[in-house]
Coordinates of C-alpha atoms and ligand atoms in Angstrom, one line a residue:
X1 CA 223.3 67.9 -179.8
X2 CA 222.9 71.2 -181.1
X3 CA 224.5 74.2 -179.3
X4 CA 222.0 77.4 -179.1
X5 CA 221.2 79.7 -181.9
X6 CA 222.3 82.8 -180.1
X7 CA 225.8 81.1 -179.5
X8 CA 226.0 79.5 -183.0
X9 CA 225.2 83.1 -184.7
X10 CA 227.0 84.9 -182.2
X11 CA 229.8 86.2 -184.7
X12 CA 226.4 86.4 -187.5
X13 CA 227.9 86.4 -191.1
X14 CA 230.5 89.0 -191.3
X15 CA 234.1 88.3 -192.3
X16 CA 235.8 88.8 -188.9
X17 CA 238.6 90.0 -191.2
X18 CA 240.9 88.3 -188.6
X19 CA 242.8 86.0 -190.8
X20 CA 245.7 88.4 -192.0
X21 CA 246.6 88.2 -188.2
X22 CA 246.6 84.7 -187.6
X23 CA 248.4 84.1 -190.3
X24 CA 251.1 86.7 -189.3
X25 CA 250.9 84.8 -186.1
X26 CA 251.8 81.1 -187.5
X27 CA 254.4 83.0 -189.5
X28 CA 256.2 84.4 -186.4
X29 CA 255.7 80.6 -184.7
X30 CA 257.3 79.1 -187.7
X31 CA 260.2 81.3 -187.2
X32 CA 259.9 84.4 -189.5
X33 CA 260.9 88.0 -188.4
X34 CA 257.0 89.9 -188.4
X35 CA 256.8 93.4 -187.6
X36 CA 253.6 93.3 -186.4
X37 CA 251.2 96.7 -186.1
X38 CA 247.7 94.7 -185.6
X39 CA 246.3 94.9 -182.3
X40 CA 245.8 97.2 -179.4
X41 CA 248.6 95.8 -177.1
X42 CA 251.1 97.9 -175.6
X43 CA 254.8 97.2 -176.8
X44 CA 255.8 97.5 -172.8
X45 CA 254.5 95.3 -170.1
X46 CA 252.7 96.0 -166.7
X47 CA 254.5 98.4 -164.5
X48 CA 256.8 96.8 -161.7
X49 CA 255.1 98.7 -159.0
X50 CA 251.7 97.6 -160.1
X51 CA 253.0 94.0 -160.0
X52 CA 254.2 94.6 -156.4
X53 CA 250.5 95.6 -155.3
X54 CA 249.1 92.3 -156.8
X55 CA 251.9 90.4 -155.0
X56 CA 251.4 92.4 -152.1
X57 CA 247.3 91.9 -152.1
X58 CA 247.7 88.8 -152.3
X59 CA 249.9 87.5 -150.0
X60 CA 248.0 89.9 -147.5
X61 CA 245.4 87.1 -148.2
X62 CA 243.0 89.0 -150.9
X63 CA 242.6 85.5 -152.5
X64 CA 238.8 85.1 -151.5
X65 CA 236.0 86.4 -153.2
X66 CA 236.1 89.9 -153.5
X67 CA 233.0 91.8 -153.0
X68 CA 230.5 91.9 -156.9
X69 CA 230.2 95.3 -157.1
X70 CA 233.4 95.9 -156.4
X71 CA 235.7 96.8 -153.2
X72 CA 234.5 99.8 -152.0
X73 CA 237.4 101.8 -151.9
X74 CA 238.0 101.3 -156.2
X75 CA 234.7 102.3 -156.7
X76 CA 235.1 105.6 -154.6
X77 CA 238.0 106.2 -156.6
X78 CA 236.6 105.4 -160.4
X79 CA 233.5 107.5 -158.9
X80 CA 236.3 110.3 -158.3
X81 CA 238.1 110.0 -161.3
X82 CA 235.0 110.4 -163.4
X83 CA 234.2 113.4 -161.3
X84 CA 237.3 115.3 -161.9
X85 CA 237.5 114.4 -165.3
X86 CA 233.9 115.2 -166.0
X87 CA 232.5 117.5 -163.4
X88 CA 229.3 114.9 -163.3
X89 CA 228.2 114.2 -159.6
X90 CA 229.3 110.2 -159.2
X91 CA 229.6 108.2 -156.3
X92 CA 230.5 104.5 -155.6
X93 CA 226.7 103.8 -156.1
X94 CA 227.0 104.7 -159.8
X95 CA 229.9 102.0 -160.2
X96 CA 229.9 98.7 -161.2
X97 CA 233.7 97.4 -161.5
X98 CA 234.0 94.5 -164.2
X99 CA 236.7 92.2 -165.7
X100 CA 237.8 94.6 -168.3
X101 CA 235.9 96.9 -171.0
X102 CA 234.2 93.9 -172.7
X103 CA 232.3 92.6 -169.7
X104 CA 231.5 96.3 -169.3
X105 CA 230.0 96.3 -172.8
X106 CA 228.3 93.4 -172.3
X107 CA 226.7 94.3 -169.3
X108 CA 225.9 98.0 -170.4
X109 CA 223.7 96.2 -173.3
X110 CA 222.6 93.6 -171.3
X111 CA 220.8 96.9 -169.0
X112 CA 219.6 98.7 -172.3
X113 CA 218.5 96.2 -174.7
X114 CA 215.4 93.6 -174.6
X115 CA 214.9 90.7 -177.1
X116 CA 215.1 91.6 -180.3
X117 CA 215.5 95.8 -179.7
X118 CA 217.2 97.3 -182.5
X119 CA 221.1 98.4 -181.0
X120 CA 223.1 100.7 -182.8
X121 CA 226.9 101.0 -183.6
X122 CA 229.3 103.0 -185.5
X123 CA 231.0 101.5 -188.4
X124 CA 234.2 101.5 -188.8
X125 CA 233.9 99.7 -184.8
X126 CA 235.8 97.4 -182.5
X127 CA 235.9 93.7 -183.9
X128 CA 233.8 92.6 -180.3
X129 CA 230.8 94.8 -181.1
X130 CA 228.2 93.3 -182.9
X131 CA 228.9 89.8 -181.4
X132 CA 228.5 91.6 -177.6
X133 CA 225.4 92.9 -179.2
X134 CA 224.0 89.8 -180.1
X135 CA 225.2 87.9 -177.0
X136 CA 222.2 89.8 -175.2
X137 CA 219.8 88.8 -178.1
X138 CA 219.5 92.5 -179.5
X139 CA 219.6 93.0 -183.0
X140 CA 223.4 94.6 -184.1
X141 CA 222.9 97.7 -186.2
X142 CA 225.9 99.5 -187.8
X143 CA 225.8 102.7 -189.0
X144 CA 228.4 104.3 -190.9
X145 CA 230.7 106.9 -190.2
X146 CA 232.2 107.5 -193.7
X147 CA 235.7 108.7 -194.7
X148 CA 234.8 112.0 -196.6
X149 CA 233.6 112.9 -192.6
X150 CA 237.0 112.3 -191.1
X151 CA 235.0 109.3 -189.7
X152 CA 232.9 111.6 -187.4
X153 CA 229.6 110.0 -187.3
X154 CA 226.7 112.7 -188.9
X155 CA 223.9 113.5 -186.7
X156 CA 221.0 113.4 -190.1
X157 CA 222.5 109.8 -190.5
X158 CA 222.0 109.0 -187.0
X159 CA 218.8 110.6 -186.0
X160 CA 217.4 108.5 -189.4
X161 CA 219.1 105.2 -187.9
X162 CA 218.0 105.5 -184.6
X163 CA 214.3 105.4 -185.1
X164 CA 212.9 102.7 -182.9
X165 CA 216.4 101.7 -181.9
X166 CA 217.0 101.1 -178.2
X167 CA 220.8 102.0 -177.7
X168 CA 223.6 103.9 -179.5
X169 CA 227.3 102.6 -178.5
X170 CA 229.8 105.2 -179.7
X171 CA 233.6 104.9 -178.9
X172 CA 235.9 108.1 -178.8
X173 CA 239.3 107.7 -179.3
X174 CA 238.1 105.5 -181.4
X175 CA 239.3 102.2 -182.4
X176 CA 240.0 101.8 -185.4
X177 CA 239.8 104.9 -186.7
X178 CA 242.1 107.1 -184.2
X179 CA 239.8 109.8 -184.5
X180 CA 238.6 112.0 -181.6
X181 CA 234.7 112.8 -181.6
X182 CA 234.3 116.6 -181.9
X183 CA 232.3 118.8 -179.7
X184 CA 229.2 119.7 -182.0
X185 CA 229.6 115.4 -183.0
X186 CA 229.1 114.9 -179.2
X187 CA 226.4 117.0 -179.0
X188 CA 224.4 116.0 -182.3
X189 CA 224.8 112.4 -180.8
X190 CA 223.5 113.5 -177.3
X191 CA 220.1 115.0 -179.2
X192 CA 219.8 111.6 -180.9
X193 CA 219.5 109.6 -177.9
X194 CA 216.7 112.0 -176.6
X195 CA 214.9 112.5 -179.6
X196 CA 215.0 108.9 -179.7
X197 CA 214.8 107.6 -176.5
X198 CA 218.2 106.0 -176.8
X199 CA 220.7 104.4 -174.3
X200 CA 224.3 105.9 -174.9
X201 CA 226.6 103.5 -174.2
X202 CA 230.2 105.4 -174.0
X203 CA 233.2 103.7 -174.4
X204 CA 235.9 105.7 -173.5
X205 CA 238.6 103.3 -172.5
X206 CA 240.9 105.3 -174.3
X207 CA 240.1 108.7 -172.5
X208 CA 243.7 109.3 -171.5
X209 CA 245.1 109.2 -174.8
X210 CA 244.5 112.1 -177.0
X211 CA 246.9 113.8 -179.1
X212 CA 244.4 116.4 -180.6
X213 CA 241.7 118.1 -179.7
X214 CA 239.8 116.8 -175.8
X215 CA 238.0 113.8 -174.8
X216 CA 234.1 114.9 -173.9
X217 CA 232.0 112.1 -171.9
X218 CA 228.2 112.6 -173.5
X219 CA 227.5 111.8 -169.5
X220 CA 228.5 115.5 -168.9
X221 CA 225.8 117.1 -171.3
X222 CA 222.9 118.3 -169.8
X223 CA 220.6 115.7 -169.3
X224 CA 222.4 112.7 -170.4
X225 CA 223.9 111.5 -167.0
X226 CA 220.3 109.5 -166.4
X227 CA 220.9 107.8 -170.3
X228 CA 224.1 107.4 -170.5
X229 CA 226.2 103.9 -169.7
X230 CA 230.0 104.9 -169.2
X231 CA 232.5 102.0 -170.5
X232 CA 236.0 102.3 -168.7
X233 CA 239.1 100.2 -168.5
X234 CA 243.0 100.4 -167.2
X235 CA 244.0 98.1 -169.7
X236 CA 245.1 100.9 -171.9
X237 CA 245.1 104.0 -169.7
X238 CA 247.7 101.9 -167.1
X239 CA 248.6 98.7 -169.7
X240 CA 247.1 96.4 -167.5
X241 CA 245.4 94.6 -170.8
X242 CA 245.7 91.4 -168.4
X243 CA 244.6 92.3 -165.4
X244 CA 241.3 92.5 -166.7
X245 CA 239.8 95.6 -165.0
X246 CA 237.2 97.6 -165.7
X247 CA 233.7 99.3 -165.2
X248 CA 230.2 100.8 -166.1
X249 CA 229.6 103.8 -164.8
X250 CA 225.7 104.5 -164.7
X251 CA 223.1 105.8 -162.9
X252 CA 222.4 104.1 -159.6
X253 CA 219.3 101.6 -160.3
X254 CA 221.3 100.7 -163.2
X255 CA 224.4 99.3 -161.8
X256 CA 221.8 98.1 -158.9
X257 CA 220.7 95.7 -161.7
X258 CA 224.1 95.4 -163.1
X259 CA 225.0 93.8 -159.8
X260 CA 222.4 91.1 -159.9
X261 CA 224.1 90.3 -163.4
X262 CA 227.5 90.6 -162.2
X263 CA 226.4 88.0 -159.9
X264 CA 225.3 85.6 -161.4
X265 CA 227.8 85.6 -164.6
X266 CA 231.3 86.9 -163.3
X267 CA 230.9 87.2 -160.0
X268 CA 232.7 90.1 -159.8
X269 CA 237.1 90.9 -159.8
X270 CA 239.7 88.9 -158.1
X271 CA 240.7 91.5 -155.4
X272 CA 244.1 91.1 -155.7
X273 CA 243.8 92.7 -159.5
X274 CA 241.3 95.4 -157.7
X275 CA 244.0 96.5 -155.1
X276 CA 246.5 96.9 -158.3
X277 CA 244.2 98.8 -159.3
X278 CA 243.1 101.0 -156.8
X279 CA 247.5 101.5 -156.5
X280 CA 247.6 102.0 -160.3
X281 CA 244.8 104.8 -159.9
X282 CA 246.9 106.2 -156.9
X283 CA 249.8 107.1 -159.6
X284 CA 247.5 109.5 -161.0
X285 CA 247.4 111.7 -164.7
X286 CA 251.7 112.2 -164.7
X287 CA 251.5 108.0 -164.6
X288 CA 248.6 107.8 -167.8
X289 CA 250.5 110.6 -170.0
X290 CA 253.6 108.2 -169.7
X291 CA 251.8 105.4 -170.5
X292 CA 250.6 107.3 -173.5
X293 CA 253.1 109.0 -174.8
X294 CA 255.1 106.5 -177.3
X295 CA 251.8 106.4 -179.2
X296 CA 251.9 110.3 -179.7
X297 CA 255.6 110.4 -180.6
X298 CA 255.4 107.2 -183.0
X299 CA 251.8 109.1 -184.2
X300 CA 254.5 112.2 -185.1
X301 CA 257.3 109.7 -186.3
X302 CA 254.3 108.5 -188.8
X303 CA 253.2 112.0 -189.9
X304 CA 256.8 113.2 -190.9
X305 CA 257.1 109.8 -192.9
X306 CA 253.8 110.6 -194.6
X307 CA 254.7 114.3 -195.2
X308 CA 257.1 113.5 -198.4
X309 CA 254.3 111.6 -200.2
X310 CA 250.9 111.6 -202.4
X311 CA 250.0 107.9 -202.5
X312 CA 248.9 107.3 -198.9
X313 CA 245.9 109.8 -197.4
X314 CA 246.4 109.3 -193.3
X315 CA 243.0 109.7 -191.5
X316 CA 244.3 112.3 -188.6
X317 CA 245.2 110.2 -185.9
X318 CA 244.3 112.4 -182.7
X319 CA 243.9 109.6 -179.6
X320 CA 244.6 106.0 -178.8
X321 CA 246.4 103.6 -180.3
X322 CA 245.8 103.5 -184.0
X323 CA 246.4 105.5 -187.5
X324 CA 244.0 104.7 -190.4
X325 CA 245.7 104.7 -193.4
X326 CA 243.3 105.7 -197.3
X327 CA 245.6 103.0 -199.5
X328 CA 243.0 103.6 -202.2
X329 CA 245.3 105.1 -204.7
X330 CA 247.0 101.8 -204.7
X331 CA 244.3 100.5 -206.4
X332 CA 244.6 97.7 -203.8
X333 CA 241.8 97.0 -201.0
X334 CA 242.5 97.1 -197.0
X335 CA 242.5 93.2 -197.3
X336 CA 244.4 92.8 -200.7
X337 CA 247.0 96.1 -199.5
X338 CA 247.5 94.2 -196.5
X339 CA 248.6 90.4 -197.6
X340 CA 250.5 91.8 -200.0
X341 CA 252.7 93.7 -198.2
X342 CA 252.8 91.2 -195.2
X343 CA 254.2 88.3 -197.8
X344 CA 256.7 91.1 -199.3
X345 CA 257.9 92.9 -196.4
X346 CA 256.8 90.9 -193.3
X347 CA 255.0 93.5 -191.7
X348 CA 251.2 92.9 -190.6
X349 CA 249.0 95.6 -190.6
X350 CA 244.7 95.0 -190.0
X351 CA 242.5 95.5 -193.5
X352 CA 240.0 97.9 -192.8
X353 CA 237.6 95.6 -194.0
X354 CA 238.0 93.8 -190.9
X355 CA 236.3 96.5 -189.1
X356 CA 233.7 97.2 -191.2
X357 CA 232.3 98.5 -194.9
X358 CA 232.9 102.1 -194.0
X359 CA 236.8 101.8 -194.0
X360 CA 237.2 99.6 -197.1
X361 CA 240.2 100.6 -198.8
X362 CA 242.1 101.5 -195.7
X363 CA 244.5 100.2 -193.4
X364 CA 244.6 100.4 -189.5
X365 CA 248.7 100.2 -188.6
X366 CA 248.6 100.0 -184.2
X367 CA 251.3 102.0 -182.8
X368 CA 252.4 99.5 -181.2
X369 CA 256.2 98.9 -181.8
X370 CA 259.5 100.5 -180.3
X371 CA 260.5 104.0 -181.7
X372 CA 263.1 102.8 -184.3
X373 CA 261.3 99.7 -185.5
X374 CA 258.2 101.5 -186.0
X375 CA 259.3 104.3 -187.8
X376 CA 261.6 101.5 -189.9
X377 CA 258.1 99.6 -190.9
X378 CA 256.2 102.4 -191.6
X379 CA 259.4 103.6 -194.2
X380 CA 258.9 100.3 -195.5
X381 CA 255.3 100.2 -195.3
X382 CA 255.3 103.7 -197.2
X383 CA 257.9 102.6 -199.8
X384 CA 256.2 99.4 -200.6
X385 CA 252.7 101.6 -201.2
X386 CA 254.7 104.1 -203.6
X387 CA 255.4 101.2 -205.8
X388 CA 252.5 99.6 -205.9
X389 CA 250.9 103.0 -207.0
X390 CA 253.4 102.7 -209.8
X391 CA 252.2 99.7 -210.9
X392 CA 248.7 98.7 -210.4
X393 CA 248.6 96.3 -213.4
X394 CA 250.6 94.1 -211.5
X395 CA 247.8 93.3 -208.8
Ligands
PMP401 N1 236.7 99.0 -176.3 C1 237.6 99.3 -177.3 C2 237.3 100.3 -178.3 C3 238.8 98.5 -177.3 O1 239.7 98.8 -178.3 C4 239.0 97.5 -176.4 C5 240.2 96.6 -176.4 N2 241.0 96.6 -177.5 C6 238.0 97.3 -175.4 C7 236.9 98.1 -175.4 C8 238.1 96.2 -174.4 O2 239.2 96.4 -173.5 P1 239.4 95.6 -172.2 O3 238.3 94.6 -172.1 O4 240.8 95.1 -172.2 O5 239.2 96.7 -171.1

């Protein structure tokens, strides 16, 4: 019995590019000492206090079904968030809470796209993208934001792209690239999707985490609020990456719909991980720069490492978790670079490739290791680079 086309061509036939990291990962299970810089997990675990509030919730009894949308009171408080941090009028109504970013993603294109519409993303992208796409039965589009741009996407490039498309999904900080989204980026997107007649969907779930530069929400330009799907998350704001809370914030018919969905698929958040939430929330901005700091220092520890050489080009790595290393001038690509130096100096690092055409030729390293070892692998990781420079014959 055959499962269903959509599910069978779900991944469609892209290289997920993920094998370097499962085979880092049997290496560590068979016993070997990995460094491992691959994905987006924070090197410290949950906060204590956070912990407490689930335990707390729960023994209160908050082991029922929570209400779909959401408990009111985490909604009031998302809704507030997004008005401080943006200025743009929000209320609970314009709130959907989800488990995690992804549903969020889901569920944004799930509101935007019909059968068969034409949805865009942003190449270099996050590895869920084009299969989230296609899990609504839209077709996955990438476009490429290229290198020589610092990885901004250009607005000519876009506007040609987006002709009969239905939705644009951007991502700033963006994963993989690092990169913060410029103002006059922002805004050449934001005439895109009304020239075009485009759903934005906005992933910003690493909003608190910007090194250089500020985060802008497109929802804040004029106009854009009743187009624009906002993705949101505390996994990395709060590292709650398990807790598996998040949102789409949207205008109000939207998330109306968006219920019905919620309903019917996830059935909304256990509300023992919404009152963590709501507590983690509480802490406040002094609580998300803590959370975020490491990744700026080790971002600096990186830098000063890179200073002293020629071989490596950094991309500059102004938010989230991620630097995106040009290994070009080893004559090596992202996949090839990568194996290589995993089976010589036992530190695992993503190809570019795995995230796309547009950063071929590139590593992504996640910051994502205490102080000392990171700054140890990335000497290694810049040593090992230098030499194979020196001697491309031997690839
Ligand atoms: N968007 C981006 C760009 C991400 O990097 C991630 C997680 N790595 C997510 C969304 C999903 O995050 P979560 O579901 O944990 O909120």
């Amino acid at each position: 019995m055959q499962p269903s086309t959509r599910i069978r061509t779900l991944t469609g036939t892209e290289d997920d590019g993920w094998g370097l990291f499962i085979r880092a990962r049997s290496m560590i299970a068979a016993g070997e000492e990995v460094l491992e810089l691959t994905i987006g997990e924070h090197d410290i675990r949950t906060d204590p206090r956070i912990l407490e509030a689930i335990f707390r919730s729960a023994r209160d009894g908050h082991t029922g079904y929570a209400m779909v949308p959401g408990i009111p009171k985490l909604r009031e408080a998302v809704a507030k968030r997004l008005r401080d941090r943006t200025g743009v009028p929000t209320t609970p109504d314009n709130i959907l809470i989800t488990p995690g970013g992804q549903a969020a993603l889901f569920a944004s294109h799930h509101a935007a796209c019909d059968q068969g519409d034409r949805a865009l993303f942003i190449d270099p992208y996050y590895a869920t993208y084009p299969g989230t796409i296609r899990a609504v039965g839209a077709e996955a589009v990438p476009v490429q934001a290229r290198p020589e741009d610092g990885f901004q996407p250009r607005q000519d490039v876009l506007m040609e792209a987006a002709q009969g498309a239905r939705s644009l999904l951007i991502n700033t900080p963006n994963n993989p690239t690092g990169v913060v989204y410029t103002p006059d980026t922002i805004a050449g997107i934001a005439e895109v999707a009304e020239a075009q007649d485009l759903w934005l969907i906005s992933d910003e779930v690493y909003d608190t985490q910007v090194w250089d530069g500020h985060h802008i929400s497109p929802r804040a330009l004029p106009g854009m609020a009743e187009r624009t799907l906002v993705v949101g998350s505390l996994s990395k704001s709060h590292a709650m990456t398990g807790s598996r809370l998040g949102w789409v914030a949207g205008p109000a018919e939207v998330i109306d719909r968006l219920i019905t969905l919620a309903t019917h698929t996830t059935y909304g958040v256990p509300g023992y991980i919404q009152d963590a939430g709501l507590y983690a929330l509480s802490l406040g901005a002094e609580f998300e720069a803590e959370i975020g700091a490491p990744f700026r220092r080790r971002r600096d520890i990186l830098n000063a490492l890179l200073a002293g050489q020629q071989v490596i080009r950094a991309v500059p790595a102004q938010g989230a978790m991620y630097a995106m290393l040009d290994i070009r001038a080893t004559g090596l690509t992202g996949e090839g670079f990568a194996n290589a130096l995993l089976d010589a100096e036992k530190i695992a690092v993503m190809p570019g490739e795995s995230f796309g055409d547009a950063a071929a030729g590139h590593i992504r390293v996640a910051l994502t290791l205490p102080d000392d070892a990171f700054a140890e692998a990335a000497s290694r990781l810049i040593r090992f680079a230098t030499a194979r420079a020196a001697t491309p014959a031997a690839e």
